[in-house]
Amino acid sequence: MKKLFVIYMALMMVMGFTACGSPNQPFESEIASKDNDHIAGTEGNTTMKMNVTIGDKSFTATLEDNVATRELIEMMKEAPISIDMNDYSGFEKVGPLGRSLTTDNHQTKTSAGDIVLYSGNQIVMFYGSNSWSYTRIGKIDDLSGWEDALGNGNITAEFSLVE
């Protein structure tokens, strides 16, 4: 009798768990997957580019498709963004964006030409490499002259959308 009771209780638990979902309502993981599809650009989004101007040198960067980058694009639609950037440790330039963007930080190994968001409100441009938790913004398409343009010391970089 005790064995029959245990089987009955196990069956009731299984039925209870399966009754929690509704066939007409997607599971949370399905919803998250649909949201990620939108973020990943599988709905026909085109690749976005931005100009990065340092002094008289101009570079084009291919932008990532994520929330932070879309917020940055909205800022650049209003006007180009000018950021005073300081050299840090001989491999990157860092400067305050002036507002916080939505982060999606991942442990990342960066390389020359990477542009990332740090702490939600700092833009970092690499001419060397580093490993840290960042939100990727974009990557310089052609690194010819990149390290020279960043030079030694502080710079001012202007970010604008490619027309």
PDB file of C-alpha atoms in Angstrom:
ATOM      1  CA  MET A   1       0.000   0.000   0.000  1.00  0.00           C
ATOM      2  CA  LYS A   2       2.858   2.366   0.864  1.00  0.00           C
ATOM      3  CA  LYS A   3       4.464   1.725  -2.561  1.00  0.00           C
ATOM      4  CA  LEU A   4       1.162   2.511  -4.332  1.00  0.00           C
ATOM      5  CA  PHE A   5       0.877   5.788  -2.381  1.00  0.00           C
ATOM      6  CA  VAL A   6       4.423   6.847  -3.413  1.00  0.00           C
ATOM      7  CA  ILE A   7       3.666   6.076  -7.093  1.00  0.00           C
ATOM      8  CA  TYR A   8       0.369   8.016  -6.837  1.00  0.00           C
ATOM      9  CA  MET A   9       2.150  11.058  -5.308  1.00  0.00           C
ATOM     10  CA  ALA A  10       4.901  10.977  -7.955  1.00  0.00           C
ATOM     11  CA  LEU A  11       2.271  10.843 -10.715  1.00  0.00           C
ATOM     12  CA  MET A  12       0.395  13.791  -9.189  1.00  0.00           C
ATOM     13  CA  MET A  13       3.614  15.832  -9.002  1.00  0.00           C
ATOM     14  CA  VAL A  14       4.428  15.145 -12.658  1.00  0.00           C
ATOM     15  CA  MET A  15       0.889  16.116 -13.687  1.00  0.00           C
ATOM     16  CA  GLY A  16       1.093  19.251 -11.557  1.00  0.00           C
ATOM     17  CA  PHE A  17       4.358  20.371 -13.183  1.00  0.00           C
ATOM     18  CA  THR A  18       3.060  19.836 -16.707  1.00  0.00           C
ATOM     19  CA  ALA A  19      -0.136  21.712 -15.935  1.00  0.00           C
ATOM     20  CA  CYS A  20       1.803  24.871 -15.022  1.00  0.00           C
ATOM     21  CA  GLY A  21       2.469  25.732 -18.651  1.00  0.00           C
ATOM     22  CA  SER A  22      -0.137  26.628 -21.220  1.00  0.00           C
ATOM     23  CA  PRO A  23       0.098  25.436 -24.812  1.00  0.00           C
ATOM     24  CA  ASN A  24      -0.914  28.901 -25.997  1.00  0.00           C
ATOM     25  CA  GLN A  25       1.667  30.739 -23.914  1.00  0.00           C
ATOM     26  CA  PRO A  26       5.413  30.444 -24.729  1.00  0.00           C
ATOM     27  CA  PHE A  27       7.874  29.481 -22.019  1.00  0.00           C
ATOM     28  CA  GLU A  28      10.187  32.210 -20.694  1.00  0.00           C
ATOM     29  CA  SER A  29      13.130  30.677 -22.567  1.00  0.00           C
ATOM     30  CA  GLU A  30      11.187  30.915 -25.842  1.00  0.00           C
ATOM     31  CA  ILE A  31      10.411  34.578 -25.135  1.00  0.00           C
ATOM     32  CA  ALA A  32      14.069  35.265 -24.320  1.00  0.00           C
ATOM     33  CA  SER A  33      15.099  33.517 -27.524  1.00  0.00           C
ATOM     34  CA  LYS A  34      12.762  35.733 -29.560  1.00  0.00           C
ATOM     35  CA  ASP A  35      14.144  38.835 -27.835  1.00  0.00           C
ATOM     36  CA  ASN A  36      17.708  37.721 -28.558  1.00  0.00           C
ATOM     37  CA  ASP A  37      16.806  37.113 -32.214  1.00  0.00           C
ATOM     38  CA  HIS A  38      15.693  40.733 -32.428  1.00  0.00           C
ATOM     39  CA  ILE A  39      18.862  41.957 -30.746  1.00  0.00           C
ATOM     40  CA  ALA A  40      21.047  39.780 -32.961  1.00  0.00           C
ATOM     41  CA  GLY A  41      19.576  41.464 -36.008  1.00  0.00           C
ATOM     42  CA  THR A  42      17.890  38.436 -37.524  1.00  0.00           C
ATOM     43  CA  GLU A  43      14.875  40.548 -38.435  1.00  0.00           C
ATOM     44  CA  GLY A  44      16.553  42.202 -41.397  1.00  0.00           C
ATOM     45  CA  ASN A  45      18.622  44.864 -39.650  1.00  0.00           C
ATOM     46  CA  THR A  46      21.553  46.102 -41.708  1.00  0.00           C
ATOM     47  CA  THR A  47      25.089  46.557 -40.458  1.00  0.00           C
ATOM     48  CA  MET A  48      25.598  49.993 -38.947  1.00  0.00           C
ATOM     49  CA  LYS A  49      28.828  51.954 -39.269  1.00  0.00           C
ATOM     50  CA  MET A  50      30.215  54.972 -37.476  1.00  0.00           C
ATOM     51  CA  ASN A  51      33.040  57.363 -38.150  1.00  0.00           C
ATOM     52  CA  VAL A  52      35.744  57.856 -35.540  1.00  0.00           C
ATOM     53  CA  THR A  53      37.718  61.054 -36.103  1.00  0.00           C
ATOM     54  CA  ILE A  54      40.917  61.792 -34.195  1.00  0.00           C
ATOM     55  CA  GLY A  55      42.533  65.062 -35.245  1.00  0.00           C
ATOM     56  CA  ASP A  56      42.721  64.968 -39.042  1.00  0.00           C
ATOM     57  CA  LYS A  57      42.471  61.148 -39.238  1.00  0.00           C
ATOM     58  CA  SER A  58      39.148  59.425 -39.858  1.00  0.00           C
ATOM     59  CA  PHE A  59      38.310  55.732 -39.410  1.00  0.00           C
ATOM     60  CA  THR A  60      35.195  53.666 -39.999  1.00  0.00           C
ATOM     61  CA  ALA A  61      33.969  51.176 -37.410  1.00  0.00           C
ATOM     62  CA  THR A  62      31.429  48.398 -37.778  1.00  0.00           C
ATOM     63  CA  LEU A  63      29.010  48.550 -34.856  1.00  0.00           C
ATOM     64  CA  GLU A  64      27.758  45.650 -32.770  1.00  0.00           C
ATOM     65  CA  ASP A  65      24.016  45.053 -32.597  1.00  0.00           C
ATOM     66  CA  ASN A  66      23.121  45.393 -28.931  1.00  0.00           C
ATOM     67  CA  VAL A  67      21.124  47.726 -26.706  1.00  0.00           C
ATOM     68  CA  ALA A  68      24.088  49.933 -25.753  1.00  0.00           C
ATOM     69  CA  THR A  69      25.050  50.469 -29.375  1.00  0.00           C
ATOM     70  CA  ARG A  70      21.479  51.296 -30.362  1.00  0.00           C
ATOM     71  CA  GLU A  71      21.410  53.888 -27.554  1.00  0.00           C
ATOM     72  CA  LEU A  72      24.727  55.307 -28.805  1.00  0.00           C
ATOM     73  CA  ILE A  73      23.314  55.488 -32.353  1.00  0.00           C
ATOM     74  CA  GLU A  74      20.355  57.502 -31.049  1.00  0.00           C
ATOM     75  CA  MET A  75      22.797  59.927 -29.404  1.00  0.00           C
ATOM     76  CA  MET A  76      24.792  60.272 -32.648  1.00  0.00           C
ATOM     77  CA  LYS A  77      21.578  60.939 -34.609  1.00  0.00           C
ATOM     78  CA  GLU A  78      21.165  64.111 -32.533  1.00  0.00           C
ATOM     79  CA  ALA A  79      24.763  65.275 -33.040  1.00  0.00           C
ATOM     80  CA  PRO A  80      28.300  63.914 -33.308  1.00  0.00           C
ATOM     81  CA  ILE A  81      29.724  62.899 -29.925  1.00  0.00           C
ATOM     82  CA  SER A  82      33.050  64.413 -28.885  1.00  0.00           C
ATOM     83  CA  ILE A  83      34.945  62.669 -26.076  1.00  0.00           C
ATOM     84  CA  ASP A  84      38.179  63.767 -24.402  1.00  0.00           C
ATOM     85  CA  MET A  85      40.111  60.541 -23.869  1.00  0.00           C
ATOM     86  CA  ASN A  86      43.056  59.769 -21.603  1.00  0.00           C
ATOM     87  CA  ASP A  87      45.729  57.204 -22.245  1.00  0.00           C
ATOM     88  CA  TYR A  88      45.568  54.270 -19.860  1.00  0.00           C
ATOM     89  CA  SER A  89      48.401  51.766 -19.353  1.00  0.00           C
ATOM     90  CA  GLY A  90      49.807  52.146 -22.847  1.00  0.00           C
ATOM     91  CA  PHE A  91      47.144  50.061 -24.629  1.00  0.00           C
ATOM     92  CA  GLU A  92      43.863  52.028 -24.575  1.00  0.00           C
ATOM     93  CA  LYS A  93      42.226  55.442 -24.574  1.00  0.00           C
ATOM     94  CA  VAL A  94      39.361  56.008 -22.122  1.00  0.00           C
ATOM     95  CA  GLY A  95      36.867  58.844 -21.897  1.00  0.00           C
ATOM     96  CA  PRO A  96      33.501  59.698 -20.323  1.00  0.00           C
ATOM     97  CA  LEU A  97      30.480  59.449 -22.590  1.00  0.00           C
ATOM     98  CA  GLY A  98      28.477  61.899 -20.484  1.00  0.00           C
ATOM     99  CA  ARG A  99      25.639  59.471 -19.790  1.00  0.00           C
ATOM    100  CA  SER A 100      25.155  55.808 -18.991  1.00  0.00           C
ATOM    101  CA  LEU A 101      24.140  53.218 -21.564  1.00  0.00           C
ATOM    102  CA  THR A 102      22.586  49.815 -20.974  1.00  0.00           C
ATOM    103  CA  THR A 103      25.360  47.297 -20.402  1.00  0.00           C
ATOM    104  CA  ASP A 104      25.661  43.699 -21.548  1.00  0.00           C
ATOM    105  CA  ASN A 105      29.100  42.983 -20.116  1.00  0.00           C
ATOM    106  CA  HIS A 106      30.980  39.820 -20.986  1.00  0.00           C
ATOM    107  CA  GLN A 107      34.526  38.775 -20.187  1.00  0.00           C
ATOM    108  CA  THR A 108      36.316  39.874 -23.347  1.00  0.00           C
ATOM    109  CA  LYS A 109      39.821  39.750 -24.743  1.00  0.00           C
ATOM    110  CA  THR A 110      40.225  42.943 -26.730  1.00  0.00           C
ATOM    111  CA  SER A 111      42.622  43.763 -29.532  1.00  0.00           C
ATOM    112  CA  ALA A 112      43.657  46.864 -31.470  1.00  0.00           C
ATOM    113  CA  GLY A 113      40.650  48.604 -32.988  1.00  0.00           C
ATOM    114  CA  ASP A 114      38.078  47.363 -30.494  1.00  0.00           C
ATOM    115  CA  ILE A 115      35.690  49.979 -29.094  1.00  0.00           C
ATOM    116  CA  VAL A 116      33.892  49.014 -25.895  1.00  0.00           C
ATOM    117  CA  LEU A 117      31.747  50.415 -23.113  1.00  0.00           C
ATOM    118  CA  TYR A 118      33.219  50.261 -19.618  1.00  0.00           C
ATOM    119  CA  SER A 119      31.208  50.877 -16.438  1.00  0.00           C
ATOM    120  CA  GLY A 120      28.224  51.873 -18.554  1.00  0.00           C
ATOM    121  CA  ASN A 121      29.498  55.403 -19.184  1.00  0.00           C
ATOM    122  CA  GLN A 122      33.100  55.206 -20.433  1.00  0.00           C
ATOM    123  CA  ILE A 123      34.113  54.629 -24.052  1.00  0.00           C
ATOM    124  CA  VAL A 124      37.367  52.709 -24.472  1.00  0.00           C
ATOM    125  CA  MET A 125      39.334  52.435 -27.731  1.00  0.00           C
ATOM    126  CA  PHE A 126      42.152  49.901 -27.885  1.00  0.00           C
ATOM    127  CA  TYR A 127      45.466  50.081 -29.687  1.00  0.00           C
ATOM    128  CA  GLY A 128      46.773  47.141 -27.651  1.00  0.00           C
ATOM    129  CA  SER A 129      44.978  44.291 -25.934  1.00  0.00           C
ATOM    130  CA  ASN A 130      43.370  43.626 -22.587  1.00  0.00           C
ATOM    131  CA  SER A 131      41.008  41.170 -20.956  1.00  0.00           C
ATOM    132  CA  TRP A 132      38.115  42.491 -18.877  1.00  0.00           C
ATOM    133  CA  SER A 133      34.327  42.563 -18.667  1.00  0.00           C
ATOM    134  CA  TYR A 134      33.020  44.997 -21.312  1.00  0.00           C
ATOM    135  CA  THR A 135      30.041  45.674 -23.540  1.00  0.00           C
ATOM    136  CA  ARG A 136      31.232  45.612 -27.140  1.00  0.00           C
ATOM    137  CA  ILE A 137      30.394  48.705 -29.216  1.00  0.00           C
ATOM    138  CA  GLY A 138      32.311  48.160 -32.447  1.00  0.00           C
ATOM    139  CA  LYS A 139      35.555  47.486 -34.257  1.00  0.00           C
ATOM    140  CA  ILE A 140      37.664  49.718 -36.520  1.00  0.00           C
ATOM    141  CA  ASP A 141      37.490  48.302 -40.055  1.00  0.00           C
ATOM    142  CA  ASP A 142      40.974  49.272 -41.247  1.00  0.00           C
ATOM    143  CA  LEU A 143      43.728  49.695 -38.658  1.00  0.00           C
ATOM    144  CA  SER A 144      46.114  51.514 -41.034  1.00  0.00           C
ATOM    145  CA  GLY A 145      47.363  54.503 -39.031  1.00  0.00           C
ATOM    146  CA  TRP A 146      45.206  53.660 -35.993  1.00  0.00           C
ATOM    147  CA  GLU A 147      48.006  53.478 -33.430  1.00  0.00           C
ATOM    148  CA  ASP A 148      49.661  56.632 -34.808  1.00  0.00           C
ATOM    149  CA  ALA A 149      46.359  58.536 -34.659  1.00  0.00           C
ATOM    150  CA  LEU A 150      45.872  57.582 -31.023  1.00  0.00           C
ATOM    151  CA  GLY A 151      49.458  58.652 -30.341  1.00  0.00           C
ATOM    152  CA  ASN A 152      50.898  59.241 -26.913  1.00  0.00           C
ATOM    153  CA  GLY A 153      48.929  61.077 -24.270  1.00  0.00           C
ATOM    154  CA  ASN A 154      45.413  62.447 -24.382  1.00  0.00           C
ATOM    155  CA  ILE A 155      43.222  62.852 -27.477  1.00  0.00           C
ATOM    156  CA  THR A 156      39.779  64.053 -28.479  1.00  0.00           C
ATOM    157  CA  ALA A 157      37.745  61.608 -30.538  1.00  0.00           C
ATOM    158  CA  GLU A 158      34.558  62.425 -32.424  1.00  0.00           C
ATOM    159  CA  PHE A 159      31.980  59.708 -33.124  1.00  0.00           C
ATOM    160  CA  SER A 160      29.355  60.134 -35.834  1.00  0.00           C
ATOM    161  CA  LEU A 161      27.149  57.953 -38.003  1.00  0.00           C
ATOM    162  CA  VAL A 162      28.279  57.105 -41.528  1.00  0.00           C
ATOM    163  CA  GLU A 163      25.876  58.781 -43.930  1.00  0.00           C
TER     164      GLU A 163
END
